[in-house]
Amino acid sequence: MSTNPSVDLLSPVSMRRSSSDVLLKHVTLLNAQTQKTLSKLTIPKVLVLYTGGTIGMKVLRNAYEPVTDYLPDALRDMNIMHNVQFAETMNVIDPDKSFLYLPLANEECIAYYIKEYVPLLDSTNMTYDNYIHIALDIKEVYNLFDGFVILHGTDTMSYTAAALSFMFENLSKPVVLTGSQIPIFETRSDGRDNLIGSLLLAGQYRIPEVTIYFRNRLYRGNRVTKTDCEGLNAFESYNCPTLAEFRTKIQVKWDIVFDRSSDGPFNVHTNLNRNVSLLRLFPGITYLTMRQFLEPPIQAVVLQTYGAGNLPSNRPDLIEELRKAAERDVLIVNCTQCAKGSVYYAYESATALQKMGVCSGSDMTIEAALMKLSYVLGKYSSDMKLMKVKMAESLRGEMSASLNKVVCPTINLTWILNTPIDQSDEESLQFRQSLLPWLVATCAQADDIATLQKIRQAQANINFNVLLPSGSMPLHVCAKHSALNCAELLLRLSADDQPIVNEPDQVGFTALFYAILQENEDMIDLLVGYGAKLTSTLKPSEIGMYLCNCVKNNQFNRLKAWHRASADLDQADYDGRTPLLLAVSYNSLECVRYLLENGKIDISWSDSRGMTPMQIAKQRGFDSIVQLLSAYANEQSK
Ligand code: ASP
């Protein structure tokens, strides 16, 4: 089957769509029969726009290249991707066999139609024209489908996802981008799972956002960065939790899904300003380099500063260049070079930027900041003030908080703590007492050690280790929020005869457990240094279960965190399964390597069917794991 249109669909849209251009007639995405079939289908319908990327590549001429006209037919031959019997029953409705039918557990199916772009692109070759093209294609058939999947190369997927998130206004349907690290035609491909997951999300869940689905996780598209070009977990979203996780069940975090569909009818904004650029500070940068970057035609710049938004305070030459550019109405957004965390103007050096009207990029990714600038400039270009307001607003969930929202005023601590109270006035005393836990919790959450110290000075006998209304104690709050300084203070202050380090919260977890969930090695070391022990609240088999879960979900860093907290890496779970058995079964190569290199592992331990890790790896053809296990066995026998 070929779905290739006869006209180059990746030609610039401005040409393809131009009504004045009589030579290039408007190309409709679906032919009349396909539209007829669509109108009769009563099962979920998903449009798959196949733009290229590794997922559909093959090794030709010694390198990976996209193969035209191949993927849809190949999918048709895979039972897990297409239910042939079901398709037979659809013959009357779908005589052209245009659709594929993804089998679901309940004998139902999701119908999906693949539109292959010509030429298929390595995503490194994609430009704004392609974003506009994809967006207009979706607009053209928006009402006919329940959701959309975009098959895309991973290299620039985060840029496309960010761009589309802004271009789609009032989106009410899911748009899921996916791809793979290994082509779908190869045995070990991650592409099949990624595509199946994306089809399920697009066909069955109303998550009206542009998202990226990869390796069992659904991310907000404008929060993601590609962080790994080898591992199968290619993406990270450091400043925003995943929107959904595929475990034995699909868990969608509905409370954080961003839904603006009720704001108005769906619309596509295609005017993206291309005069935006990215300037990353480095210690040897000269003012001339900076000047060149800020010169016309550049209209907006993402300035990647150090840490929490800092630039050197002893470089008036750089500040001067930025000031001149800002005066010329170059829109400058300050983003951090750190992958995690947010810009906040805490240091003198950053305040200079704020004063000259540089916008804070908060915790946006670079991809999101660039695409947002293109969108905001394209939409509100004549109004600098409005553009700045928009940059400070979270338009599509791309930043954690709107920067121009009214912020709850800070509590005047000194007033609360120092206002003399009539000691006989029970009510006032109680009022002040009852405020303290809130203050302590706020400090712990923000790692605000200065305020915590002030509270202590004002109230020397204060007991910080109270149960807060949330059911945690301040040390748990610190561990959950990686507040290292406050945690250290609390631990230091806790009386030796009343150590707090192993205290469980109301649901039975200790600070060490939360530090592991945060994968925060410094916090783990601190707590362990003060005597934290996993076994104080967890049974060995429970620890085994958590370890097994890590390897099952390929949470390599989490596994490392458990190890750092002294977990025995060979600990079996309730069912007698060891982390190694699970890591092998799930082909988690990274985890297998880590377990063998760091644990005292008994590789002869077998599962309930009597299979050892080596037997499982050989049976499944996991050659790299077989090699690792053999090397380990050889080492042991020496
Ligand atoms: N270079 C490829 C691309 O981005 C990589 C991939 O698909 O994973 O198209």
mmCIF file of N, CA and C in Angstrom, residues 124 139 155 157 165 167 196 225 336 392 402 438 463 465 509 521 531 601 626:
data_model
loop_
_atom_site.group_PDB
_atom_site.id
_atom_site.type_symbol
_atom_site.label_atom_id
_atom_site.label_comp_id
_atom_site.label_asym_id
_atom_site.label_seq_id
_atom_site.Cartn_x
_atom_site.Cartn_y
_atom_site.Cartn_z
ATOM 1 N N THR A 124 17.030 16.131 12.055
ATOM 2 C CA THR A 124 18.030 17.204 12.061
ATOM 3 C C THR A 124 17.824 18.147 10.878
ATOM 4 N N LYS A 139 -4.750 20.556 11.242
ATOM 5 C CA LYS A 139 -5.922 21.443 11.209
ATOM 6 C C LYS A 139 -6.923 20.963 10.148
ATOM 7 N N ASP A 155 16.147 13.507 17.457
ATOM 8 C CA ASP A 155 17.142 14.575 17.644
ATOM 9 C C ASP A 155 16.518 15.947 17.874
ATOM 10 N N MET A 157 13.053 16.359 18.216
ATOM 11 C CA MET A 157 11.645 16.183 18.584
ATOM 12 C C MET A 157 11.198 17.213 19.622
ATOM 13 N N SER A 165 3.234 23.058 20.410
ATOM 14 C CA SER A 165 2.433 23.357 21.607
ATOM 15 C C SER A 165 1.962 24.812 21.585
ATOM 16 N N MET A 167 1.810 26.716 18.683
ATOM 17 C CA MET A 167 1.042 26.989 17.453
ATOM 18 C C MET A 167 -0.418 26.544 17.577
ATOM 19 N N ILE A 196 2.865 1.871 19.918
ATOM 20 C CA ILE A 196 1.625 1.335 20.516
ATOM 21 C C ILE A 196 1.138 2.263 21.626
ATOM 22 N N THR A 225 13.758 17.603 26.983
ATOM 23 C CA THR A 225 15.035 17.765 26.277
ATOM 24 C C THR A 225 15.576 16.380 25.972
ATOM 25 N N THR A 336 18.494 29.470 32.397
ATOM 26 C CA THR A 336 19.693 28.912 33.029
ATOM 27 C C THR A 336 20.367 27.852 32.157
ATOM 28 N N ALA A 392 6.148 36.132 30.360
ATOM 29 C CA ALA A 392 6.132 35.829 31.792
ATOM 30 C C ALA A 392 4.957 34.929 32.185
ATOM 31 N N SER A 402 3.172 31.177 36.400
ATOM 32 C CA SER A 402 3.126 32.439 35.682
ATOM 33 C C SER A 402 3.867 33.465 36.502
ATOM 34 N N TRP A 438 3.715 26.228 59.912
ATOM 35 C CA TRP A 438 3.574 26.643 58.512
ATOM 36 C C TRP A 438 4.862 27.293 58.024
ATOM 37 N N ASN A 463 10.665 23.620 68.989
ATOM 38 C CA ASN A 463 10.871 22.238 68.558
ATOM 39 C C ASN A 463 10.468 22.152 67.089
ATOM 40 N N ASN A 465 10.682 19.597 65.248
ATOM 41 C CA ASN A 465 10.285 18.258 64.791
ATOM 42 C C ASN A 465 8.851 17.931 65.142
ATOM 43 N N PHE A 509 6.898 6.459 55.831
ATOM 44 C CA PHE A 509 8.164 6.565 55.103
ATOM 45 C C PHE A 509 9.129 7.528 55.800
ATOM 46 N N GLU A 521 21.696 12.238 45.700
ATOM 47 C CA GLU A 521 22.792 11.536 46.373
ATOM 48 C C GLU A 521 23.334 12.322 47.574
ATOM 49 N N GLY A 531 22.996 8.635 60.499
ATOM 50 C CA GLY A 531 22.500 7.350 61.024
ATOM 51 C C GLY A 531 21.230 6.823 60.379
ATOM 52 N N ILE A 601 26.432 -10.305 43.719
ATOM 53 C CA ILE A 601 25.271 -10.929 43.084
ATOM 54 C C ILE A 601 25.483 -12.432 42.919
ATOM 55 N N VAL A 626 24.123 -11.600 27.865
ATOM 56 C CA VAL A 626 24.818 -12.887 27.962
ATOM 57 C C VAL A 626 26.312 -12.628 28.155
#
